[in-house]
Amino acid sequence: MLFLTFFEEMRIFAESAEVPVLIRKLCDESGFTEYIRVLPQGKQRWENVMRFADLSRGFAAGGKHDLYSFIQYIDSLIDSGYDPGEASGGTKEDCVKVMSVHKSKGLQFPVVILAGTGQAFNIRDERAAFLFHPEFGAGLNIVNLDSRMKSASHYKNFISEIKKRENSGEEMRILYVALTRAEEKLIITGTAENVEKKSEIWRQSYKAGSRTMNPAMVFDARCFLDWIMPLVLPDIDSDRPSGLFTLRVMSTSGIASGETAEKR
């Protein structure tokens, strides 16, 4: 009876939950997580489960969230001959591990390097000619038949703003995971054009007298640096910095020579 009750609860939950959330809930509440870890080669088995969870997150990032569509997605991968292989399960500890942020979830390392924080977010689904949202519907362009010009409708702009906020929320979750993997030291690297101009914009994003960004500028961020630097720069500029941050700025020409400008 307990199994049937749990099965019914999961069936109802699956009707509205995103697949990655459903997988995590099934693993945690069924006892599967603890069970698989104590089996022979438990670490490798668990890493295989995490790789399957990574597939579900990649699927959800494409805009679909229901279980039926995910099963069809897995079937199509199998039909195409996709083979993710087995997780190694035996990586040496004294080494450098290179992995995506998603794969690092739940892991901790003494030193973490978060690279590429200046890379622009993917905003194609905010600017497409046709926008669709599962809750709010479709957003289209308006065509002026006299001038033969087209422009975005007010409703399309609304859908675009909703997508922009949802995308920002997902990027924030990814950044949170990335920033919380290090036990002792976190090294963040990123590139930006016209650093002096960007620095002024980052400083303006910071709300004076608080440890938060201006809410209006949070959703205007186009890369991780746009969220990180508005919090780092005021601390470094302060007369009494916390000492948590060390900033090094290097020009393209200075990379070869090793010249750096450092602030503490």
Short mmCIF file of C-alpha atoms in Angstrom, two decimals:
data_model
loop_
_atom_site.label_atom_id
_atom_site.label_comp_id
_atom_site.label_asym_id
_atom_site.label_seq_id
_atom_site.Cartn_x
_atom_site.Cartn_y
_atom_site.Cartn_z
CA MET A 1 0.00 0.00 0.00
CA LEU A 2 2.85 2.40 0.75
CA PHE A 3 4.24 1.85 -2.74
CA LEU A 4 0.85 2.43 -4.36
CA THR A 5 0.37 5.63 -2.36
CA PHE A 6 3.83 6.88 -3.31
CA PHE A 7 3.25 5.91 -6.95
CA GLU A 8 0.00 7.86 -7.07
CA GLU A 9 1.64 10.92 -5.49
CA MET A 10 4.42 10.82 -8.09
CA ARG A 11 1.93 10.34 -10.91
CA ILE A 12 0.03 13.45 -9.87
CA PHE A 13 3.25 15.40 -9.31
CA ALA A 14 4.53 14.43 -12.78
CA GLU A 15 1.53 16.08 -14.43
CA SER A 16 2.82 19.57 -13.62
CA ALA A 17 6.47 19.20 -12.58
CA GLU A 18 9.47 19.74 -14.83
CA VAL A 19 11.34 16.53 -15.58
CA PRO A 20 14.60 17.47 -13.73
CA VAL A 21 12.56 18.26 -10.60
CA LEU A 22 10.62 15.01 -10.94
CA ILE A 23 13.83 12.94 -11.24
CA ARG A 24 15.35 14.59 -8.18
CA LYS A 25 12.16 14.07 -6.16
CA LEU A 26 11.95 10.41 -7.17
CA CYS A 27 15.58 9.79 -6.21
CA ASP A 28 15.32 11.58 -2.87
CA GLU A 29 11.92 10.40 -1.64
CA SER A 30 12.05 6.80 -2.85
CA GLY A 31 15.34 6.07 -1.12
CA PHE A 32 16.93 5.31 -4.49
CA THR A 33 19.80 7.73 -3.84
CA GLU A 34 20.90 5.92 -0.68
CA TYR A 35 20.27 2.49 -2.19
CA ILE A 36 22.38 2.96 -5.31
CA ARG A 37 25.30 4.48 -3.40
CA VAL A 38 25.76 1.36 -1.25
CA LEU A 39 25.76 -1.03 -4.22
CA PRO A 40 29.02 -2.29 -5.74
CA GLN A 41 30.51 0.52 -7.86
CA GLY A 42 27.96 2.82 -6.22
CA LYS A 43 29.84 5.97 -7.14
CA GLN A 44 29.88 5.07 -10.82
CA ARG A 45 26.21 4.06 -10.73
CA TRP A 46 25.30 7.39 -9.12
CA GLU A 47 27.33 9.33 -11.71
CA ASN A 48 25.35 7.53 -14.41
CA VAL A 49 22.13 8.72 -12.76
CA MET A 50 23.51 12.26 -12.70
CA ARG A 51 24.33 12.02 -16.41
CA PHE A 52 20.73 11.01 -17.03
CA ALA A 53 19.65 14.02 -14.95
CA ASP A 54 21.91 16.20 -17.12
CA LEU A 55 20.01 14.95 -20.17
CA SER A 56 16.75 16.02 -18.55
CA ARG A 57 18.10 19.51 -17.83
CA GLY A 58 19.28 19.88 -21.41
CA PHE A 59 15.85 18.77 -22.56
CA ALA A 60 14.07 21.25 -20.26
CA ALA A 61 16.33 24.07 -21.47
CA GLY A 62 14.80 23.57 -24.92
CA GLY A 63 11.43 24.75 -23.63
CA LYS A 64 9.63 21.43 -23.08
CA HIS A 65 9.00 20.18 -19.58
CA ASP A 66 6.46 17.33 -19.59
CA LEU A 67 7.35 13.70 -18.94
CA TYR A 68 5.75 12.35 -22.12
CA SER A 69 7.83 14.62 -24.36
CA PHE A 70 10.97 13.67 -22.41
CA ILE A 71 10.30 9.96 -22.98
CA GLN A 72 9.89 10.65 -26.70
CA TYR A 73 13.16 12.60 -26.58
CA ILE A 74 14.98 9.64 -24.97
CA ASP A 75 13.45 7.26 -27.52
CA SER A 76 14.72 9.45 -30.35
CA LEU A 77 18.23 9.44 -28.85
CA ILE A 78 18.16 5.64 -28.65
CA ASP A 79 16.89 5.33 -32.23
CA SER A 80 19.69 7.62 -33.45
CA GLY A 81 22.29 5.38 -31.84
CA TYR A 82 23.24 7.82 -29.07
CA ASP A 83 25.47 6.19 -26.46
CA PRO A 84 26.61 8.36 -23.52
CA GLY A 85 28.88 5.58 -22.26
CA GLU A 86 29.58 4.74 -18.65
CA ALA A 87 30.71 7.24 -16.07
CA SER A 88 34.30 6.63 -15.03
CA GLY A 89 33.50 6.52 -11.33
CA GLY A 90 37.20 6.35 -10.50
CA THR A 91 38.73 9.72 -11.29
CA LYS A 92 41.90 10.43 -9.33
CA GLU A 93 41.58 13.07 -6.65
CA ASP A 94 44.97 14.71 -7.27
CA CYS A 95 44.15 16.11 -10.69
CA VAL A 96 42.41 18.90 -12.58
CA LYS A 97 38.80 18.13 -13.49
CA VAL A 98 37.13 19.98 -16.35
CA MET A 99 33.33 19.86 -16.34
CA SER A 100 30.21 21.86 -17.05
CA VAL A 101 28.45 23.74 -14.26
CA HIS A 102 25.54 21.29 -14.46
CA LYS A 103 27.83 18.30 -13.90
CA SER A 104 29.50 19.99 -10.94
CA LYS A 105 26.24 20.26 -9.01
CA GLY A 106 26.54 18.58 -5.63
CA LEU A 107 30.34 18.38 -5.82
CA GLN A 108 32.94 20.38 -3.87
CA PHE A 109 36.56 21.15 -4.74
CA PRO A 110 39.33 22.99 -2.83
CA VAL A 111 39.93 25.37 -5.76
CA VAL A 112 37.50 26.14 -8.58
CA ILE A 113 38.13 28.15 -11.75
CA LEU A 114 34.96 29.57 -13.28
CA ALA A 115 35.91 30.60 -16.82
CA GLY A 116 34.14 32.41 -19.63
CA THR A 117 31.97 34.66 -17.46
CA GLY A 118 32.06 37.36 -20.15
CA GLN A 119 30.38 35.12 -22.70
CA ALA A 120 26.99 36.50 -23.72
CA PHE A 121 23.82 34.67 -22.74
CA ASN A 122 21.81 32.99 -25.47
CA ILE A 123 18.87 35.35 -26.07
CA ARG A 124 17.68 34.08 -29.43
CA ASP A 125 14.33 33.00 -28.02
CA GLU A 126 13.73 36.57 -26.82
CA ARG A 127 14.23 38.11 -30.27
CA ALA A 128 12.81 35.56 -32.68
CA ALA A 129 10.22 36.66 -35.26
CA PHE A 130 7.68 34.38 -33.58
CA LEU A 131 7.62 34.08 -29.80
CA PHE A 132 5.64 31.49 -27.88
CA HIS A 133 5.11 31.04 -24.17
CA PRO A 134 3.27 27.99 -22.77
CA GLU A 135 1.24 30.16 -20.39
CA PHE A 136 0.79 33.45 -22.24
CA GLY A 137 0.59 32.27 -25.84
CA ALA A 138 2.09 33.71 -29.02
CA GLY A 139 3.68 37.07 -29.79
CA LEU A 140 3.82 38.26 -33.40
CA ASN A 141 5.05 41.17 -35.47
CA ILE A 142 2.66 43.73 -36.93
CA VAL A 143 2.93 44.55 -40.63
CA ASN A 144 1.97 47.99 -41.98
CA LEU A 145 0.55 47.21 -45.43
CA ASP A 146 1.01 50.79 -46.64
CA SER A 147 4.65 51.23 -45.70
CA ARG A 148 5.46 47.49 -45.91
CA MET A 149 7.26 47.82 -42.60
CA LYS A 150 6.96 45.40 -39.72
CA SER A 151 7.40 45.99 -36.01
CA ALA A 152 6.90 44.04 -32.81
CA SER A 153 3.43 44.15 -31.32
CA HIS A 154 2.98 45.24 -27.71
CA TYR A 155 2.02 41.68 -26.82
CA LYS A 156 5.16 40.32 -28.47
CA ASN A 157 7.23 42.75 -26.39
CA PHE A 158 5.39 41.46 -23.33
CA ILE A 159 6.19 37.83 -24.21
CA SER A 160 9.82 38.81 -24.87
CA GLU A 161 10.08 40.44 -21.44
CA ILE A 162 8.62 37.36 -19.75
CA LYS A 163 11.15 35.13 -21.55
CA LYS A 164 13.93 37.54 -20.64
CA ARG A 165 13.08 37.27 -16.95
CA GLU A 166 12.73 33.49 -17.07
CA ASN A 167 16.05 33.14 -18.89
CA SER A 168 17.71 35.41 -16.34
CA GLY A 169 16.33 33.25 -13.53
CA GLU A 170 17.79 30.11 -15.08
CA GLU A 171 21.18 31.77 -15.64
CA MET A 172 21.15 32.94 -12.01
CA ARG A 173 20.59 29.38 -10.83
CA ILE A 174 23.50 28.20 -12.96
CA LEU A 175 25.73 30.96 -11.58
CA TYR A 176 24.74 30.10 -8.00
CA VAL A 177 25.82 26.50 -8.54
CA ALA A 178 29.12 27.65 -10.07
CA LEU A 179 29.91 30.06 -7.23
CA THR A 180 29.23 27.52 -4.48
CA ARG A 181 31.51 24.66 -5.64
CA ALA A 182 34.75 25.99 -4.10
CA GLU A 183 35.79 25.08 -0.55
CA GLU A 184 38.82 27.37 -0.25
CA LYS A 185 39.36 29.53 -3.30
CA LEU A 186 37.28 30.61 -6.30
CA ILE A 187 38.98 32.05 -9.39
CA ILE A 188 36.69 33.79 -11.88
CA THR A 189 37.89 34.77 -15.35
CA GLY A 190 36.10 36.75 -18.02
CA THR A 191 36.70 39.10 -20.91
CA ALA A 192 35.08 42.42 -21.78
CA GLU A 193 35.61 45.09 -24.40
CA ASN A 194 36.28 48.66 -23.23
CA VAL A 195 36.77 47.71 -19.59
CA GLU A 196 36.78 51.29 -18.31
CA LYS A 197 33.36 52.02 -19.81
CA LYS A 198 32.00 48.69 -18.63
CA SER A 199 33.35 49.34 -15.13
CA GLU A 200 31.34 52.56 -14.91
CA ILE A 201 28.19 50.71 -15.96
CA TRP A 202 28.88 48.01 -13.38
CA ARG A 203 29.35 50.61 -10.64
CA GLN A 204 26.05 52.26 -11.59
CA SER A 205 24.33 48.88 -11.26
CA TYR A 206 25.15 48.77 -7.57
CA LYS A 207 22.73 50.29 -5.06
CA ALA A 208 24.66 52.61 -2.78
CA GLY A 209 24.45 51.69 0.89
CA SER A 210 23.37 48.09 0.29
CA ARG A 211 24.80 44.80 -0.90
CA THR A 212 22.36 44.41 -3.77
CA MET A 213 22.15 45.39 -7.42
CA ASN A 214 19.63 47.79 -8.85
CA PRO A 215 16.67 45.48 -9.67
CA ALA A 216 16.07 47.25 -12.97
CA MET A 217 19.59 46.34 -14.11
CA VAL A 218 19.54 42.73 -12.93
CA PHE A 219 17.45 41.68 -15.92
CA ASP A 220 19.54 43.78 -18.32
CA ALA A 221 22.59 41.60 -17.63
CA ARG A 222 23.93 39.88 -20.72
CA CYS A 223 26.66 37.77 -19.13
CA PHE A 224 27.73 36.52 -15.70
CA LEU A 225 30.21 39.39 -15.33
CA ASP A 226 27.29 41.83 -15.38
CA TRP A 227 26.12 40.26 -12.11
CA ILE A 228 29.51 39.60 -10.52
CA MET A 229 31.36 42.88 -11.08
CA PRO A 230 28.69 45.24 -9.63
CA LEU A 231 29.23 43.48 -6.30
CA VAL A 232 33.02 43.14 -6.50
CA LEU A 233 33.94 46.68 -7.62
CA PRO A 234 32.30 48.62 -4.73
CA ASP A 235 34.09 46.41 -2.22
CA ILE A 236 37.46 46.99 -3.90
CA ASP A 237 36.79 50.73 -4.24
CA SER A 238 35.84 51.02 -0.56
CA ASP A 239 38.11 52.65 2.00
CA ARG A 240 37.61 49.53 4.12
CA PRO A 241 37.46 46.59 1.70
CA SER A 242 36.46 43.21 3.08
CA GLY A 243 39.56 41.51 1.68
CA LEU A 244 37.43 38.82 0.10
CA PHE A 245 38.30 39.85 -3.44
CA THR A 246 41.43 40.33 -5.51
CA LEU A 247 40.94 41.89 -8.93
CA ARG A 248 43.44 41.59 -11.75
CA VAL A 249 42.88 43.38 -15.05
CA MET A 250 44.97 42.35 -18.02
CA SER A 251 44.94 43.83 -21.52
CA THR A 252 45.22 41.70 -24.63
CA SER A 253 48.74 42.96 -25.23
CA GLY A 254 49.64 42.37 -21.60
CA ILE A 255 48.77 38.68 -21.68
CA ALA A 256 51.98 37.82 -23.54
CA SER A 257 54.18 39.96 -21.30
CA GLY A 258 52.39 39.00 -18.09
CA GLU A 259 51.79 42.61 -17.07
CA THR A 260 48.81 43.07 -14.75
CA ALA A 261 47.11 45.85 -12.85
CA GLU A 262 46.02 44.59 -9.46
CA LYS A 263 43.67 45.99 -6.85
CA ARG A 264 42.94 44.49 -3.45
#
